[in-house]
Amino acid sequence: MSDTQDVTSQLLDLNLQENKKSVPVMESGIRSETEQLQVTIGATVPTGFEQTAADEVREKLKSSCRISKDRGKIYFDIPVESLAQVHCLRSVDNLFVVVQEFKDYQFKNTKEEVLKDFEELAEKLPWSNPLKVWQINTSFKKRKAKHRKANQSAGKEKANCGQGDKAEEKDAKKLTSSTSEPQILDYYENPAIKEEISTLVGDVLASCKDETGESLREETEPQVQKFRVTCNRAGEKHCFTSNEAARDFGGSVQEYFKWKADMTNFDVEVLLNIHDNEVIVGIALTEESLHRRNITHFGPTTLRSTLAYGMLRLCEPKPTDVIVDPMCGTGAIPIEGATEWSHCYHIAGDNNPLAVNRAANNISSLLTKSQIKDGMGSKKRNWNLYPACLREMSRVCRPGTGRAVLLTQDKKCFTKALSGMGHVWRKVHTVWVNIGGLHAAVYLLKRTPQAFVHPSEHDGGRHAPW
């Protein structure tokens, strides 16, 4: 028990509550347009925990939430700028954007008539806004993969010490293939992507202004999207099978968009959810269930993270509560608990040493992941980091003789920061370097004779960034 307890405490200390970070708002130029774009999101949740998931949506997104008659599903409306927050929900497994909902779909009497209606359905649906959301969601994934590839490639190159282009090519292929759905959460939760989100949403909205969906179809023609239709059907009074509905509705979608059907290697997954007389058409936003977000070492009875969250939420943890999991398995409950309720004390154990090791490894993986993420930083944060660092260095270094040698790729930000600290630092020399294809600069600075003045003693404590 002590091994698991130790790593759980570390998890608490690092405060991995990334999902509680405020998601950045849009720039003013885009806000007016995004505020008008409201979409309905559907989510699958562990059966029996629909109310728990609905409560989380109301609490974190401030949105009303409807529990579907079809067990294990909830629906809620959001502005498109809240899409990042949706991916941070702890209780949902899979997400999709609703194209249209038919609460009382009138099925015809014969199979031929029903399937004929499915063949003509696609052209009658309002695809425009849901496809905008899908495009934004997909672009987030691509940018996340690109950022992760760039960051890890730089680290690989440093480790390889220049072993050649073939090694880099091999690593790049590995990184591309290993980018999985849970990793996108890091990207969504990172406050440093405010500018990228604003630009991205603006670009997508600007390219999709045709509400009829015509522009979206035209844009996909040069590079045809691959798609599949997945039908989930429940009810005993249907005269057709799920495969028949997916086949005929899929043909309708293919004819309307001129997309290529591909059941395995697809870009777009269109969902046809049928429960008795309720029919909902949607577009999937997740490729893999979000319940896998925290588990890397699986056991024979691994508990879903979403189910673990729901169980914890039922007991309404309060600050200083002690939460004990005596049969922790792979550690899903203490991990979710320490992540979401960091002010509680979490203890976990198991009578199987293999289970204890798996739980400890899962927690250690999260700690490593958090440390790497926190250590990478971002250019946005540099605008506050650089002047603060230069100010602190001026305090530590001896006036008149102190020196500092600094390496950065963000030359624009550093130059601006240095210009505001000219009273304590003088630039002596600059060396231009290339690190793994990144153009960076090494600055040699010398401390001026001027004495350090603490910000609290300067301008009544109000000290500008520069």
XYZ file of C-alpha atoms in Angstrom:
466
model
C 0.000 0.000 0.000
C 2.814 2.398 0.776
C 4.103 2.474 -2.831
C 0.733 3.454 -4.211
C 0.162 5.922 -1.402
C 3.503 7.633 -2.050
C 2.895 8.176 -5.746
C -0.687 9.261 -5.071
C 0.662 11.926 -2.711
C 3.038 13.086 -5.446
C 0.107 13.352 -7.803
C -1.703 15.529 -5.298
C 1.347 17.701 -4.750
C 1.711 18.416 -8.452
C -1.980 19.351 -8.596
C -2.936 17.815 -11.908
C -6.262 19.625 -12.085
C -5.692 20.761 -15.657
C -9.365 20.376 -16.494
C -10.198 23.144 -14.034
C -7.989 25.659 -15.813
C -10.000 28.354 -17.473
C -10.312 27.807 -21.195
C -9.271 30.905 -23.145
C -11.925 33.078 -24.684
C -11.937 34.209 -28.296
C -10.551 37.480 -29.575
C -13.125 40.240 -29.996
C -13.034 40.082 -33.796
C -14.214 36.475 -33.740
C -16.420 36.546 -30.646
C -19.465 38.043 -32.350
C -19.481 35.249 -34.909
C -18.773 32.381 -32.538
C -21.388 33.503 -30.031
C -23.985 33.006 -32.741
C -22.785 29.483 -33.489
C -24.606 27.241 -31.019
C -24.446 23.495 -31.492
C -25.823 20.454 -29.723
C -23.293 17.973 -28.383
C -24.125 14.379 -27.600
C -22.078 12.244 -25.250
C -22.054 8.596 -24.296
C -21.599 7.972 -20.570
C -21.461 4.878 -18.329
C -24.972 3.457 -18.136
C -26.583 4.433 -14.842
C -24.454 7.565 -14.457
C -26.417 9.743 -16.850
C -27.570 12.065 -14.062
C -24.040 12.356 -12.682
C -22.743 13.341 -16.121
C -25.584 15.819 -16.595
C -24.740 17.435 -13.257
C -21.109 17.836 -14.335
C -22.182 19.504 -17.586
C -24.413 21.952 -15.729
C -21.693 22.689 -13.186
C -18.731 23.128 -15.532
C -20.304 24.339 -18.779
C -23.286 26.198 -17.302
C -25.447 24.509 -19.931
C -28.764 22.758 -19.588
C -28.467 19.046 -20.192
C -31.007 16.478 -21.337
C -30.807 12.785 -20.536
C -31.777 10.671 -23.523
C -34.391 7.929 -23.434
C -31.642 5.796 -24.951
C -29.658 4.869 -21.832
C -26.055 5.977 -21.648
C -26.455 9.221 -23.626
C -26.852 12.912 -22.744
C -27.294 16.028 -24.886
C -26.464 19.676 -24.251
C -26.119 22.942 -26.191
C -22.876 24.958 -26.240
C -21.299 27.821 -28.185
C -18.486 26.541 -30.406
C -15.910 28.369 -28.285
C -16.693 25.978 -25.417
C -15.639 22.937 -27.426
C -12.340 22.677 -25.544
C -14.172 22.509 -22.204
C -16.353 19.691 -23.488
C -13.277 17.536 -24.036
C -12.279 18.190 -20.417
C -15.412 16.611 -18.953
C -14.467 13.684 -16.723
C -17.696 11.690 -16.971
C -18.103 11.261 -20.751
C -16.776 8.436 -22.922
C -17.397 9.543 -26.516
C -18.505 12.859 -28.003
C -20.405 13.756 -31.160
C -22.010 16.855 -32.602
C -25.696 16.505 -33.440
C -26.707 17.204 -37.029
C -30.430 16.749 -36.430
C -32.692 15.095 -33.910
C -36.038 13.524 -34.753
C -37.882 12.942 -31.474
C -40.784 11.134 -33.139
C -39.587 9.794 -36.470
C -42.413 8.331 -38.516
C -41.165 5.034 -39.904
C -43.046 3.691 -42.910
C -44.802 0.337 -42.783
C -42.484 -1.680 -45.008
C -38.729 -2.148 -45.010
C -38.455 -0.920 -48.601
C -40.196 2.352 -47.760
C -38.104 2.928 -44.618
C -34.820 2.303 -46.420
C -35.972 4.539 -49.277
C -36.401 7.361 -46.748
C -32.875 6.735 -45.452
C -31.596 6.941 -49.034
C -33.032 10.456 -49.322
C -32.270 11.690 -45.815
C -28.811 13.246 -46.220
C -29.882 16.049 -48.544
C -32.557 17.144 -46.051
C -30.210 17.595 -43.062
C -28.587 20.851 -41.810
C -24.924 19.777 -42.105
C -23.285 23.213 -42.106
C -22.746 24.060 -38.419
C -21.965 20.486 -37.296
C -19.331 20.233 -40.032
C -17.790 23.491 -38.868
C -17.473 22.000 -35.395
C -16.010 18.804 -36.840
C -13.441 20.822 -38.821
C -12.409 22.809 -35.743
C -12.184 19.625 -33.679
C -10.087 17.880 -36.346
C -7.773 20.868 -36.691
C -7.168 20.794 -32.925
C -6.098 17.156 -33.225
C -3.756 17.868 -36.134
C -2.133 20.799 -34.363
C -1.738 18.757 -31.215
C -0.025 15.999 -33.185
C 2.189 18.556 -34.936
C 3.225 20.212 -31.658
C 3.887 16.884 -29.980
C 5.920 15.669 -32.953
C 8.003 18.852 -33.002
C 8.656 18.767 -29.251
C 9.581 15.102 -29.150
C 11.637 15.271 -32.351
C 13.735 18.011 -30.791
C 14.276 15.831 -27.736
C 15.079 12.805 -29.895
C 17.631 14.745 -31.925
C 19.370 15.857 -28.772
C 19.480 12.256 -27.522
C 20.669 10.877 -30.857
C 23.482 13.458 -31.041
C 23.048 13.746 -34.799
C 22.855 10.128 -35.890
C 21.505 11.110 -39.291
C 18.397 11.757 -41.329
C 17.277 8.101 -41.346
C 16.944 8.026 -37.573
C 14.915 11.241 -37.631
C 12.659 9.846 -40.343
C 12.049 6.675 -38.349
C 11.267 8.646 -35.192
C 8.887 10.925 -37.058
C 6.921 7.934 -38.330
C 6.782 6.477 -34.824
C 5.514 9.723 -33.340
C 2.855 10.146 -35.977
C 1.500 6.662 -35.516
C 1.534 6.852 -31.713
C -0.554 10.009 -31.426
C -3.705 8.796 -29.679
C -6.953 10.434 -28.688
C -6.345 10.878 -24.925
C -3.278 12.994 -25.618
C -5.416 15.659 -27.217
C -6.653 16.571 -23.743
C -3.286 18.122 -22.910
C -3.626 20.396 -25.907
C -7.179 21.402 -25.136
C -6.393 22.144 -21.490
C -3.276 24.242 -22.176
C -4.072 27.956 -21.688
C -1.161 28.872 -23.948
C -3.151 28.082 -27.109
C -5.538 31.062 -26.834
C -4.160 32.752 -29.918
C -4.124 29.520 -31.930
C -7.722 28.695 -31.001
C -8.893 32.181 -31.983
C -7.103 32.076 -35.324
C -8.204 28.522 -36.016
C -11.885 29.118 -35.289
C -11.798 32.328 -37.330
C -10.262 30.532 -40.306
C -12.787 27.709 -40.182
C -15.748 30.037 -39.815
C -14.523 32.241 -42.644
C -14.231 29.235 -44.954
C -17.665 27.854 -44.041
C -19.979 30.852 -44.274
C -22.355 29.201 -46.725
C -25.113 27.936 -44.446
C -26.366 25.524 -47.129
C -23.191 23.521 -46.895
C -22.302 24.095 -50.553
C -18.876 25.566 -49.768
C -18.045 22.592 -47.567
C -18.843 20.181 -50.372
C -16.783 22.181 -52.863
C -13.797 22.332 -50.535
C -13.732 18.582 -50.078
C -13.795 17.784 -53.799
C -10.054 18.368 -54.489
C -9.165 16.091 -51.562
C -12.074 13.697 -51.112
C -12.894 12.824 -47.503
C -13.240 9.190 -46.514
C -16.184 8.355 -44.271
C -18.230 5.625 -42.715
C -21.715 5.481 -41.200
C -22.208 3.701 -37.886
C -25.770 2.796 -36.875
C -26.653 2.145 -33.221
C -30.197 0.799 -32.994
C -32.369 -0.162 -30.026
C -36.002 -1.225 -30.175
C -38.089 -4.242 -31.168
C -40.531 -2.677 -33.636
C -38.109 -1.908 -36.458
C -38.500 -3.810 -39.702
C -34.869 -3.228 -40.722
C -31.449 -4.086 -39.344
C -28.695 -1.728 -38.230
C -26.529 -2.759 -41.184
C -29.314 -2.052 -43.659
C -29.928 1.411 -42.195
C -26.206 2.233 -42.205
C -25.829 0.982 -45.770
C -28.690 2.992 -47.273
C -28.112 6.142 -45.251
C -24.399 5.861 -46.073
C -25.235 5.792 -49.746
C -27.257 8.965 -49.253
C -24.329 10.697 -47.530
C -21.923 9.557 -50.255
C -24.170 10.842 -53.003
C -24.675 14.208 -51.277
C -21.045 14.987 -50.392
C -19.271 12.881 -53.042
C -17.159 11.362 -50.272
C -15.515 7.944 -50.456
C -16.766 5.174 -48.183
C -14.089 3.452 -46.088
C -15.011 1.367 -43.070
C -11.534 1.303 -41.473
C -9.402 4.251 -42.614
C -11.989 7.052 -42.468
C -11.795 10.806 -41.821
C -15.441 11.390 -40.879
C -17.648 9.043 -38.877
C -21.343 9.782 -39.313
C -23.565 8.364 -36.578
C -27.138 7.169 -36.992
C -28.586 6.552 -33.509
C -32.037 4.969 -33.475
C -33.956 4.266 -30.271
C -37.578 3.235 -30.859
C -38.998 6.299 -32.682
C -36.136 8.632 -31.791
C -33.559 9.160 -34.560
C -30.444 11.270 -34.129
C -27.847 11.941 -36.807
C -24.433 13.079 -35.589
C -20.734 13.389 -36.443
C -18.204 11.775 -34.105
C -15.690 14.072 -32.368
C -13.691 11.330 -30.625
C -11.947 8.368 -32.222
C -11.301 6.574 -28.954
C -13.196 6.684 -25.676
C -12.003 9.384 -23.288
C -12.146 6.902 -20.405
C -8.649 5.735 -21.432
C -7.133 9.125 -20.632
C -5.225 8.197 -17.462
C -4.508 4.480 -17.785
C -1.409 3.186 -19.553
C -0.878 -0.061 -17.595
C -4.001 -2.235 -17.835
C -5.043 -5.183 -15.709
C -7.696 -7.891 -16.146
C -10.377 -5.773 -14.415
C -9.340 -2.208 -15.218
C -12.034 0.274 -14.152
C -12.993 2.973 -16.646
C -11.830 6.437 -15.631
C -15.303 7.818 -16.383
C -16.929 5.240 -14.121
C -14.381 5.935 -11.376
C -15.180 9.648 -11.610
C -18.901 8.950 -11.395
C -18.464 6.784 -8.284
C -16.420 9.487 -6.565
C -18.844 12.226 -7.508
C -21.702 10.284 -5.923
C -20.073 10.561 -2.496
C -19.590 14.348 -2.925
C -15.993 14.622 -1.598
C -15.321 17.598 0.671
C -11.964 19.243 1.400
C -9.873 17.274 3.921
C -11.934 14.088 3.373
C -9.913 10.862 3.435
C -10.859 8.629 0.489
C -9.728 5.001 0.681
C -9.778 2.445 -2.133
C -8.769 -0.916 -0.594
C -9.082 -2.781 -3.924
C -7.567 -0.196 -6.252
C -6.586 -2.479 -9.152
C -4.876 -0.241 -11.718
C -5.591 2.897 -9.685
C -8.443 4.503 -11.653
C -10.267 5.731 -8.525
C -7.313 7.337 -6.690
C -6.085 8.886 -9.967
C -9.458 10.447 -10.749
C -9.823 11.489 -7.131
C -6.418 13.146 -6.876
C -6.956 14.856 -10.229
C -10.412 16.255 -9.524
C -10.472 16.540 -5.726
C -6.917 17.504 -4.831
C -7.942 18.883 -1.415
C -8.843 15.393 -0.230
C -6.396 12.764 1.003
C -6.367 9.623 -1.141
C -5.176 6.193 0.009
C -5.151 3.144 -2.236
C -3.992 -0.448 -1.948
C -4.558 -3.964 -3.162
C -3.727 -7.485 -1.939
C -2.245 -8.297 -5.361
C 1.321 -6.969 -5.796
C 0.826 -6.826 -9.585
C -2.152 -4.518 -9.128
C -0.171 -2.245 -6.796
C 2.625 -2.051 -9.368
C 0.194 -1.210 -12.169
C -1.431 1.532 -10.096
C 1.954 3.000 -9.190
C 3.060 2.872 -12.844
C -0.123 4.608 -14.006
C 0.381 7.400 -11.487
C 4.077 7.678 -12.357
C 3.187 7.980 -16.048
C 0.899 10.902 -15.242
C 3.585 12.569 -13.154
C 6.121 12.255 -15.960
C 3.609 13.522 -18.486
C 2.778 16.509 -16.286
C 6.430 17.372 -15.695
C 7.210 17.251 -19.428
C 4.172 19.381 -20.213
C 4.968 21.931 -17.545
C 8.614 22.039 -18.610
C 7.942 22.850 -22.256
C 6.414 26.240 -21.778
C 5.106 28.370 -24.658
C 5.857 31.581 -26.488
C 2.762 33.197 -25.008
C 4.052 32.659 -21.470
C 7.449 34.066 -22.426
C 6.052 37.604 -22.464
C 5.725 37.390 -18.684
C 8.528 34.912 -18.059
C 11.416 36.722 -19.759
C 11.147 40.116 -18.034
C 10.593 38.397 -14.687
C 13.693 36.235 -15.223
C 15.855 39.187 -16.263
C 14.689 41.106 -13.207
C 15.488 38.225 -10.850
C 18.860 37.649 -12.519
C 19.704 41.295 -11.998
C 19.047 40.821 -8.288
C 21.287 37.753 -8.051
C 24.179 38.948 -10.250
C 26.744 41.387 -8.859
C 26.297 44.947 -10.253
C 29.098 45.918 -12.625
C 30.641 42.442 -13.035
C 27.819 39.879 -13.221
C 27.205 38.074 -16.518
C 24.388 36.011 -17.975
C 24.358 33.694 -20.995
C 20.871 32.886 -22.256
C 19.584 30.657 -25.077
C 16.162 31.229 -26.690
C 14.291 30.667 -29.916
C 11.811 33.423 -29.065
C 14.113 36.253 -30.147
C 11.361 38.839 -30.605
C 10.065 38.421 -27.072
C 13.551 38.400 -25.555
C 14.590 41.557 -27.429
C 11.495 43.326 -26.152
C 12.109 42.146 -22.600
C 15.763 43.202 -22.740
C 14.865 46.659 -24.040
C 12.846 47.231 -20.893
C 15.665 46.067 -18.640
C 18.431 48.178 -20.151
C 19.082 49.868 -16.813
C 20.379 46.602 -15.330
C 21.531 44.564 -18.338
C 23.720 45.393 -21.365
C 23.967 43.077 -24.349
C 27.602 42.241 -25.126
C 27.331 39.657 -27.889
C 24.867 37.471 -29.806
C 25.615 34.030 -31.267
C 23.166 32.583 -33.803
C 22.724 28.812 -33.557
C 20.709 26.047 -35.205
C 19.280 23.392 -32.890
C 17.488 20.586 -34.687
C 16.281 22.944 -37.395
C 15.195 25.595 -34.888
C 16.916 28.962 -35.327
C 17.880 30.251 -31.903
C 20.148 32.858 -30.355
C 22.617 32.838 -27.471
C 22.867 36.205 -25.714
C 25.776 37.292 -23.558
C 24.651 39.972 -21.114
C 26.618 42.019 -18.600
C 25.231 43.498 -15.408
C 25.293 47.313 -15.266
C 26.556 49.082 -12.132
C 23.022 50.168 -11.220
C 21.802 48.667 -7.951
C 18.815 46.324 -7.965
C 15.520 47.893 -6.913
C 12.769 45.570 -5.758
C 9.455 46.051 -7.652
C 7.680 46.806 -4.371
C 9.964 49.818 -3.938
C 9.478 50.973 -7.500
C 6.370 52.889 -8.571
C 4.548 51.979 -5.375
C 4.774 48.294 -6.170
C 3.248 48.605 -9.655
C 5.860 47.293 -12.014
C 5.102 46.939 -15.703
C 6.370 43.886 -17.596
C 8.923 46.241 -19.188
